[in-house]
Short mmCIF file of C-alpha atoms in Angstrom, two decimals:
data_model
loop_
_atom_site.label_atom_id
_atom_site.label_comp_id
_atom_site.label_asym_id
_atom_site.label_seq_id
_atom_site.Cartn_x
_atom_site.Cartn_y
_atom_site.Cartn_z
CA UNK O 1 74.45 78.97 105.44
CA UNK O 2 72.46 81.67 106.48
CA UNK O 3 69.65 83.03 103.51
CA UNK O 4 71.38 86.60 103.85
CA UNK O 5 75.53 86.47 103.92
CA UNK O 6 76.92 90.04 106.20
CA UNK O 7 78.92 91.92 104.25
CA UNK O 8 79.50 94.68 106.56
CA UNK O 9 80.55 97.02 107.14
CA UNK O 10 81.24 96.72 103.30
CA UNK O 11 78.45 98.62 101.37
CA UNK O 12 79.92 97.90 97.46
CA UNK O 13 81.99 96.48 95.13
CA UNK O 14 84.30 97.61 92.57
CA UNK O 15 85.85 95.89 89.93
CA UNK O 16 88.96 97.79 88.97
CA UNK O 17 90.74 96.88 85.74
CA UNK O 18 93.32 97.80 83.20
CA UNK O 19 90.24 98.94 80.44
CA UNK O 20 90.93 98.47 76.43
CA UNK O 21 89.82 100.55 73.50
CA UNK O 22 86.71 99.17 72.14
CA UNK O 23 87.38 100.46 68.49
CA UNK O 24 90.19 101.75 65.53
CA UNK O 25 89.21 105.37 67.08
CA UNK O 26 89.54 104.39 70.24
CA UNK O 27 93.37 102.59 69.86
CA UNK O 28 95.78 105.45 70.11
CA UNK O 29 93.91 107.92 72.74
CA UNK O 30 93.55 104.51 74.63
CA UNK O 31 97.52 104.01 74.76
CA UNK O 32 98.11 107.98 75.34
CA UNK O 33 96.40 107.15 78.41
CA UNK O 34 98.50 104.16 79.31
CA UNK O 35 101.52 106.51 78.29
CA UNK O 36 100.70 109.16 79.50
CA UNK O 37 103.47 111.40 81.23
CA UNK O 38 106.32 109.63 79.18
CA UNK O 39 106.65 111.84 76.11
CA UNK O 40 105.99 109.24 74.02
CA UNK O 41 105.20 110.17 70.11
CA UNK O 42 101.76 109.42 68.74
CA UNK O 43 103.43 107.97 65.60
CA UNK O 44 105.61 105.62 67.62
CA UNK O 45 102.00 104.39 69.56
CA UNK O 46 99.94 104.27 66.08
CA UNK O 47 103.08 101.69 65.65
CA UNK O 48 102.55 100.02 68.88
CA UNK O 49 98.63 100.26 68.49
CA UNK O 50 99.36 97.39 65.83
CA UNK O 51 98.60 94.73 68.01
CA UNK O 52 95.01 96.17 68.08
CA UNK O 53 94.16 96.84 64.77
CA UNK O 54 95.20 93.28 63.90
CA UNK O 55 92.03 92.45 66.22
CA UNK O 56 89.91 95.54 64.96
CA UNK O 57 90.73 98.09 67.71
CA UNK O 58 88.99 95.90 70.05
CA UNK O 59 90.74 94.74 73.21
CA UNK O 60 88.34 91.59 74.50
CA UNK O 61 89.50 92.82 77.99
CA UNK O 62 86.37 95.07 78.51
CA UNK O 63 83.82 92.53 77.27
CA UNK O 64 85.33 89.87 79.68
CA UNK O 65 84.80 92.18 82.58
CA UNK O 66 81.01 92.11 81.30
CA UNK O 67 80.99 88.40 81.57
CA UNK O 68 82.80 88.84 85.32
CA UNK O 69 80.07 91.33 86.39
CA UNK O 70 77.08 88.83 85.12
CA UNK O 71 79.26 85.39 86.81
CA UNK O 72 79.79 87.94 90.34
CA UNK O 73 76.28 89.07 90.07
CA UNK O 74 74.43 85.51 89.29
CA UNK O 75 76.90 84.53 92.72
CA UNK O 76 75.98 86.67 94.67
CA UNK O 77 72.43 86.21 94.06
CA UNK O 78 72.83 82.76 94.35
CA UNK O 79 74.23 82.85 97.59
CA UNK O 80 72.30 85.71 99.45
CA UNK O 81 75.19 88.06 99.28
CA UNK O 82 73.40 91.58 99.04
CA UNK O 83 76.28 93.88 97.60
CA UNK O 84 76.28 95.95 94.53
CA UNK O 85 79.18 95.36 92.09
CA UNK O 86 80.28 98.15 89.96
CA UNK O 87 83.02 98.42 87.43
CA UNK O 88 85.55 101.15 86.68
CA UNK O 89 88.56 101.54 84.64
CA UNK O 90 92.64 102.75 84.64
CA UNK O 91 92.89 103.73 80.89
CA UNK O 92 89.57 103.73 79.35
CA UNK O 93 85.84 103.97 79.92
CA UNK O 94 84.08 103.28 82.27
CA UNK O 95 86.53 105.54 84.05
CA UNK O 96 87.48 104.42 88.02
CA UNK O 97 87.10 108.05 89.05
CA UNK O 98 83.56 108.52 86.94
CA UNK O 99 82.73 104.78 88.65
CA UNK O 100 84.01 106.18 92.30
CA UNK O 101 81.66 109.46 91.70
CA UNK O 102 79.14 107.00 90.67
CA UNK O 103 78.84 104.56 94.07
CA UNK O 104 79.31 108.23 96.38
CA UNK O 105 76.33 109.27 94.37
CA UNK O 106 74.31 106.30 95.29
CA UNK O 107 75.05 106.50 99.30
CA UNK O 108 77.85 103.87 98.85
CA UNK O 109 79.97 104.87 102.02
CA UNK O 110 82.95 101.74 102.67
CA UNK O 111 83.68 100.17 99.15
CA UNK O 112 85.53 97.19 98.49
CA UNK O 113 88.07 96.76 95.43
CA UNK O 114 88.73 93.65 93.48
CA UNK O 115 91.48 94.26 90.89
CA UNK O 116 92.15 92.20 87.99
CA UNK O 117 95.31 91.34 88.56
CA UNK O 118 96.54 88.70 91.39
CA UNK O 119 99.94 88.81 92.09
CA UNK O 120 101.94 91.45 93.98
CA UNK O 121 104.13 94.46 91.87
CA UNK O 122 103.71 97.93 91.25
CA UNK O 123 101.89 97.53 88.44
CA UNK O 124 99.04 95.20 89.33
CA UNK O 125 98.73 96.54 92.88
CA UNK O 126 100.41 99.83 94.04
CA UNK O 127 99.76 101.60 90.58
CA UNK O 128 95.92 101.01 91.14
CA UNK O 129 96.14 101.78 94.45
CA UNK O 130 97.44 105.06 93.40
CA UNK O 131 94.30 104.93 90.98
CA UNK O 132 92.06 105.05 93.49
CA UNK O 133 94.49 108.08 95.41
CA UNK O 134 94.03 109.86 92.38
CA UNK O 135 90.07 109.60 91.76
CA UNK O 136 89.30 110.34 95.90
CA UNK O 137 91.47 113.60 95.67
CA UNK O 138 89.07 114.16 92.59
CA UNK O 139 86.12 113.14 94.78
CA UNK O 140 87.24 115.86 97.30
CA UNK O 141 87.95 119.03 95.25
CA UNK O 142 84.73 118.10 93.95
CA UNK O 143 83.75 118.34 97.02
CA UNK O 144 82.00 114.75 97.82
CA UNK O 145 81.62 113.10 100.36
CA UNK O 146 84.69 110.12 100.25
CA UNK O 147 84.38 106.88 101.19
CA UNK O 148 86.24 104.51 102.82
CA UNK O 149 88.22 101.85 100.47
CA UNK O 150 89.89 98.44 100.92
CA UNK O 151 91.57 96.20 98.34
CA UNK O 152 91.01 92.62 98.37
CA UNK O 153 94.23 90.63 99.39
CA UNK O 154 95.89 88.82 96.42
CA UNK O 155 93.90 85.81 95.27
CA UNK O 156 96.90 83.98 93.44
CA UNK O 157 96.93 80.62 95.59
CA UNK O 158 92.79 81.21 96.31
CA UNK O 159 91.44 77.36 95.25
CA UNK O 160 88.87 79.45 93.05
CA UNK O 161 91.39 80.93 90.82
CA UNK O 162 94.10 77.94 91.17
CA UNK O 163 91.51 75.27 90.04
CA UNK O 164 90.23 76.67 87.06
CA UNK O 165 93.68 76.81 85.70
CA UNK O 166 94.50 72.83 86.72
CA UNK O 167 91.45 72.18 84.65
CA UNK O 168 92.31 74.22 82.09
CA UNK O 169 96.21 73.03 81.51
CA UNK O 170 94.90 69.14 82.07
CA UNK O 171 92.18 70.15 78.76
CA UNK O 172 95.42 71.57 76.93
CA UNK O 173 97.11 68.22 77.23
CA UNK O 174 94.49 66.05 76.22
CA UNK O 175 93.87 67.90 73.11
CA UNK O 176 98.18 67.45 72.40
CA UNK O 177 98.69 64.64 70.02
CA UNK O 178 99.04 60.90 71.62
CA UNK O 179 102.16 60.45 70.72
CA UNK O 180 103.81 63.66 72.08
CA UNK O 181 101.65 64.18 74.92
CA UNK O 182 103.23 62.63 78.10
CA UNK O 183 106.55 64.29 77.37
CA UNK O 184 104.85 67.70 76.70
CA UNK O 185 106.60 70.69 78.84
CA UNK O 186 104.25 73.08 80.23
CA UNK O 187 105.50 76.98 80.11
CA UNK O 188 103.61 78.92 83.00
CA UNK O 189 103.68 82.59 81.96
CA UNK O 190 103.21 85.57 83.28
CA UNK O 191 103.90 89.27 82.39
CA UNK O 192 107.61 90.26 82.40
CA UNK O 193 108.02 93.26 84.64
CA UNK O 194 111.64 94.98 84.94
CA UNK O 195 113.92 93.34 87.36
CA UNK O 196 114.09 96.38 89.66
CA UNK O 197 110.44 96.27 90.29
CA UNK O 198 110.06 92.51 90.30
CA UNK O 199 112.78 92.09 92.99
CA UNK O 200 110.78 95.13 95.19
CA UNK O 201 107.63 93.56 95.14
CA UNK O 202 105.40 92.98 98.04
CA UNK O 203 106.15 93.70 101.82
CA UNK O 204 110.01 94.51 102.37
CA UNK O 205 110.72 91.51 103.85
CA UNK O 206 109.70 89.76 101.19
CA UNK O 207 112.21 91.90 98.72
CA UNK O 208 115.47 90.41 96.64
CA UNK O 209 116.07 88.29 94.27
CA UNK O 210 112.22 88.49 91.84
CA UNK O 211 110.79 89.68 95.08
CA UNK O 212 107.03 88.54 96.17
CA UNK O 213 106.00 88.60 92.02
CA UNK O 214 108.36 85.93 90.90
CA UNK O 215 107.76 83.64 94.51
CA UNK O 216 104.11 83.75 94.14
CA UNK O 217 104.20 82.61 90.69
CA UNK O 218 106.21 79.83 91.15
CA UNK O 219 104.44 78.74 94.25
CA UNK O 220 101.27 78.75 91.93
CA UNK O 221 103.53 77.09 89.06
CA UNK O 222 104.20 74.08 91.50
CA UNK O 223 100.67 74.13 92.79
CA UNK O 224 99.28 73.14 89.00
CA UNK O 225 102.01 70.94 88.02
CA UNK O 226 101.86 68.57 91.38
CA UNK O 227 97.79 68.76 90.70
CA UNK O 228 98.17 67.77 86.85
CA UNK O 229 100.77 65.01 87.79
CA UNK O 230 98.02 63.77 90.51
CA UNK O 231 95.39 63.59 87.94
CA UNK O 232 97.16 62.26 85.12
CA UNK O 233 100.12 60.18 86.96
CA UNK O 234 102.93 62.20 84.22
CA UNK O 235 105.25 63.96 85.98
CA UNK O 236 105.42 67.02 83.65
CA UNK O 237 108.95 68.90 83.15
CA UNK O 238 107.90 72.91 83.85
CA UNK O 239 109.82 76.37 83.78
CA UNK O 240 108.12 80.41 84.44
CA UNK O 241 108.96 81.97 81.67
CA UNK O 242 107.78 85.65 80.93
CA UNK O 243 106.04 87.55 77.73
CA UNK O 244 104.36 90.99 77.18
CA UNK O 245 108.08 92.77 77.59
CA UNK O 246 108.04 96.66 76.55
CA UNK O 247 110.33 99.08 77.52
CA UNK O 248 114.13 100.32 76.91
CA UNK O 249 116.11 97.43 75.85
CA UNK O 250 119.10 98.36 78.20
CA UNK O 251 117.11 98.09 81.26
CA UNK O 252 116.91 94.43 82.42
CA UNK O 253 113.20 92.70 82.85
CA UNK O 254 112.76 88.96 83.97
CA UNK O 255 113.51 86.17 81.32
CA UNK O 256 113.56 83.97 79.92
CA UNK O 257 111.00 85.14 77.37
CA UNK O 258 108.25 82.41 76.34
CA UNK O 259 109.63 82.44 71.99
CA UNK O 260 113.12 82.05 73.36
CA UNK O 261 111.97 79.70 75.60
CA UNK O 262 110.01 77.62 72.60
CA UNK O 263 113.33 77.65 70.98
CA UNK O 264 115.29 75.95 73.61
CA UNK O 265 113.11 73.47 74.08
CA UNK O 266 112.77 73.04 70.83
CA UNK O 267 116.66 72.21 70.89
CA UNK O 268 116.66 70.38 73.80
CA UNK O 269 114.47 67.76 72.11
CA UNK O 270 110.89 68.48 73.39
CA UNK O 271 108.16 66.68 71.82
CA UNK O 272 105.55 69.59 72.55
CA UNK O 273 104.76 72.42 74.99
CA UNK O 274 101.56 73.68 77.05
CA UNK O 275 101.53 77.36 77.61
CA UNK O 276 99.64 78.16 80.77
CA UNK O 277 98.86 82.19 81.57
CA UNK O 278 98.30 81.88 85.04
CA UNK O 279 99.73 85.55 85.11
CA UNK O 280 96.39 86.71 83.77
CA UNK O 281 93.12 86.25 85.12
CA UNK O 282 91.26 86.28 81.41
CA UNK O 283 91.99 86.32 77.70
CA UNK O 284 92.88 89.67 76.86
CA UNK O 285 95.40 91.60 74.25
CA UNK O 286 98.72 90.11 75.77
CA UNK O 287 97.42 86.70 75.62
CA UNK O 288 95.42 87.16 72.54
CA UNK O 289 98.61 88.77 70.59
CA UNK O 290 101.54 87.56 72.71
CA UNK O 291 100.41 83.71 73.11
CA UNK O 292 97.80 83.02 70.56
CA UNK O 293 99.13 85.03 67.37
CA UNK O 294 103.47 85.60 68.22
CA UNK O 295 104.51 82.45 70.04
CA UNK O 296 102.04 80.03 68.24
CA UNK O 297 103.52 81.47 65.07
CA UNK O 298 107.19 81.13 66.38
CA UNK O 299 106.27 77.67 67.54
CA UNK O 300 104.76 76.67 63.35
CA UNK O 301 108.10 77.96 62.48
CA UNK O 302 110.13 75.33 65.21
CA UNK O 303 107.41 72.35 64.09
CA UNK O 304 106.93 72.43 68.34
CA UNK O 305 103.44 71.58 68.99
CA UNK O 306 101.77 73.99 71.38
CA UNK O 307 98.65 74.36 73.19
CA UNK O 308 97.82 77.77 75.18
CA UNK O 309 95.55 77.09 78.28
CA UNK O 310 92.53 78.88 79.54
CA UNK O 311 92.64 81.70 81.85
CA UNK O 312 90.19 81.86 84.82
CA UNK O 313 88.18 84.39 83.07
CA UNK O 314 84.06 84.03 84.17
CA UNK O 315 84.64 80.68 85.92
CA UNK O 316 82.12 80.31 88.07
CA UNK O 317 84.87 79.06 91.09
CA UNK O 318 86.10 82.36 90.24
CA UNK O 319 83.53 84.25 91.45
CA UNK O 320 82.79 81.82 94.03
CA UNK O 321 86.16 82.72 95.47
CA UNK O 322 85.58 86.80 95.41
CA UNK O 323 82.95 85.94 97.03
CA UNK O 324 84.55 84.06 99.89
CA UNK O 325 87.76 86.93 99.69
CA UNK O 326 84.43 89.32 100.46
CA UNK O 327 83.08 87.41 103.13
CA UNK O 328 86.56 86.64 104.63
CA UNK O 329 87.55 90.63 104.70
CA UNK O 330 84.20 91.68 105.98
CA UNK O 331 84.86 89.41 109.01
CA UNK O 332 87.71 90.37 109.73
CA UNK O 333 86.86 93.82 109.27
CA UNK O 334 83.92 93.30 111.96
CA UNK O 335 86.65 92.05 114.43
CA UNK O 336 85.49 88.70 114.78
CA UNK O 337 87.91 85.41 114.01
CA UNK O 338 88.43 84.03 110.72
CA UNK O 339 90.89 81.57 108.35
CA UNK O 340 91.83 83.00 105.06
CA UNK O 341 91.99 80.04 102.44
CA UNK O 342 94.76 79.53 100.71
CA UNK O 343 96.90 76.71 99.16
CA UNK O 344 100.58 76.22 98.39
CA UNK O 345 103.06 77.13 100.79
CA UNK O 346 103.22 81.30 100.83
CA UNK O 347 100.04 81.06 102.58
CA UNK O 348 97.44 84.17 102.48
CA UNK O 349 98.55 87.11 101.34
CA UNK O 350 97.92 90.72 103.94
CA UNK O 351 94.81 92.44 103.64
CA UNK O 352 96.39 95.59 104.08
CA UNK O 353 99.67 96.55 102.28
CA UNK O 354 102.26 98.04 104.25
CA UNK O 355 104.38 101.10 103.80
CA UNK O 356 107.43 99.80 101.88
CA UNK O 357 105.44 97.21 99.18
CA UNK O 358 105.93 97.57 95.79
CA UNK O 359 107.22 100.76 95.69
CA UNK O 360 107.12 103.55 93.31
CA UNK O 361 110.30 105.42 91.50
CA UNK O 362 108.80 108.50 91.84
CA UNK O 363 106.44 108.24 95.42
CA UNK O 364 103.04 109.08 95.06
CA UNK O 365 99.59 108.65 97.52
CA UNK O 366 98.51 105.17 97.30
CA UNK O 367 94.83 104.46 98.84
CA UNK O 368 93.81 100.99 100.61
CA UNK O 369 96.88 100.76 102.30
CA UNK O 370 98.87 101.28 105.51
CA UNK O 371 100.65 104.62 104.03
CA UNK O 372 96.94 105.63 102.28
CA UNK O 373 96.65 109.62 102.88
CA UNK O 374 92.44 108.42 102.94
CA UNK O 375 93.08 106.06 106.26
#
């Protein structure tokens, strides 16, 4: 490897992510912005805002995109790879459009985005890519210079964000009991998105029945429960089940959920259960509440051992693989031949989403993509 790693034409990074509030104060103007547009009554989210006070009206999600920054920085470093990383927000501070204003500022001219979130659906792609729509038309009545921006392809089936996860559901089921731990279930969950948009997601051809979200979890699903039965020689019994489900209750969203779930296998006879959030790259409020706190507490009640799994959080192969997704898109980018790495049997996901993926009910401009208004 060369002392210096090329980058270009790439100038920056940006670390785009959901945000959290960060206090009690900060709870209910943090879900007006999550809200916001829906009519939604403030009483009705002080109700909803529960979840937070139970942790002090502190979502961990902002510190863990601290430790992220240090882990990509110390990489990067490590490695030779001379790119700034910055970090910017959809709901709460830092801001994407103050961290966008920001890098212009600072003479950063073709930025690349890495958003938390893996997996294709309108949430945890398109609706960020409108993000960024939103903060360059703010950039441009402002009357700034704008620059170019690309999103990273999806880094579900990257080895970097797969292998932390092996690791972690292999620790889960050595900490299970002796005696219930070889016919231990593992329950690989993700957040439940409504059926509509699930079965939309990613390219068009990829639409129907749970669309590009529900294959791509699976295919990682299969991925960690071949590795885990290579490593351990038990061939563990495994199901996606869902969690984190809001919404009207007449419109459907993907099941089944992970306490109904706990319950049938409780019925069915199973000794004990691993829950594995490979939907979520770290620990934040919908694992926190949703896994640790609400299913642990409906799995007391069944007398179902459980064990929740690490996320990939600040893994160092984590941030070994952005770096790789950098290096991989730059090249490309530059014209020059390159293999994307990926494992499982999707293969690597496009680097630039086409018109038709994940799209929105109402249509709105979407930036870093094949329909972006900012080409």
């Amino acid at each position: 490897m060369s002392d210096v790693l090329d980058a270009s034409p790439y100038d920056a990074l940006l670390l785009l992510s959901f945000g959290g509030p960060e206090g009690p104060d900060d709870v209910v103007p943090f879900l007006e912005n999550v809200t916001r547009g829906r009519g939604i009554p403030k009483e009705r989210l002080k109700e909803v805002g529960q979840h937070y006070f139970l942790f002090g009206g502190v979502s961990p999600i902002n510190d863990q995109n601290r430790a992220l920054l240090h882990a990509l920085r110390k990489d990067f470093a490590e490695h030779g790879l001379d790119l700034p990383v910055y970090w910017g927000n959809r709901n709460w501070a830092p801001y994407l459009t103050d961290t966008l204003r920001d890098m212009v500022r600072d003479g950063h001219r073709r930025v690349l985005v890495l958003a938390t979130s893996a997996y294709a659906s309108y949430s945890g792609c398109r609706q960020y890519r409108e993000n960024l729509a939103d903060a360059l038309a703010t950039l441009k009545e402002e009357g700034l210079e704008l620059p170019a921006v690309d999103k990273l392809r999806h880094y579900f089936n990257h080895p970097g964000f797969v292998e932390p996860m092996v690791d972690g559901v292999l620790r889960s089921l050595a900490d299970l009991p002796e005696d219930v731990r070889d016919g231990a279930h593992i329950a690989f969950c993700t957040h439940s998105i409504p059926t509509a948009a699930a079965d939309t997601s990613g390219p068009v051809e990829a639409h129907g029945d749970g669309g590009a979200y529900v294959a791509q979890h699976l295919d990682v699903a299969r991925l960690i429960a071949d590795a885990v039965r290579e490593r351990t020689g038990v061939d563990h019994p495994w199901q996606l089940v869902y969690q984190s489900r809001s919404g009207a209750p007449h419109i459907p969203w993907l099941e089944p959920d992970i306490c109904d779930h706990l319950e049938e296998r409780k019925a069915a006879g199973v000794p004990a259960v691993v829950m594995a959030p490979i939907g979520f790259v770290s620990d934040h409020m919908e694992v926190l509440y949703d896994l640790d706190t609400e299913a642990t507490a409906k799995a007391e009640e069944l007398g179902l051992p459980v064990r929740r799994s690490a996320t990939v959080g600040d893994d160092p192969r984590f941030a070994a693989a952005v770096r790789e997704l950098i290096l991989e898109r730059a090249t490309a980018e530059r014209g020059q031949d390159v293999t994307p790495c990926a494992l499982g049997a999707l293969g690597a996901s496009h680097d630039l989403c086409p018109v038709g993926c994940c799209p929105a009910r109402a249509p709105r401009p979407a930036a870093a993509g094949a329909d972006s208004p900012y080409a």
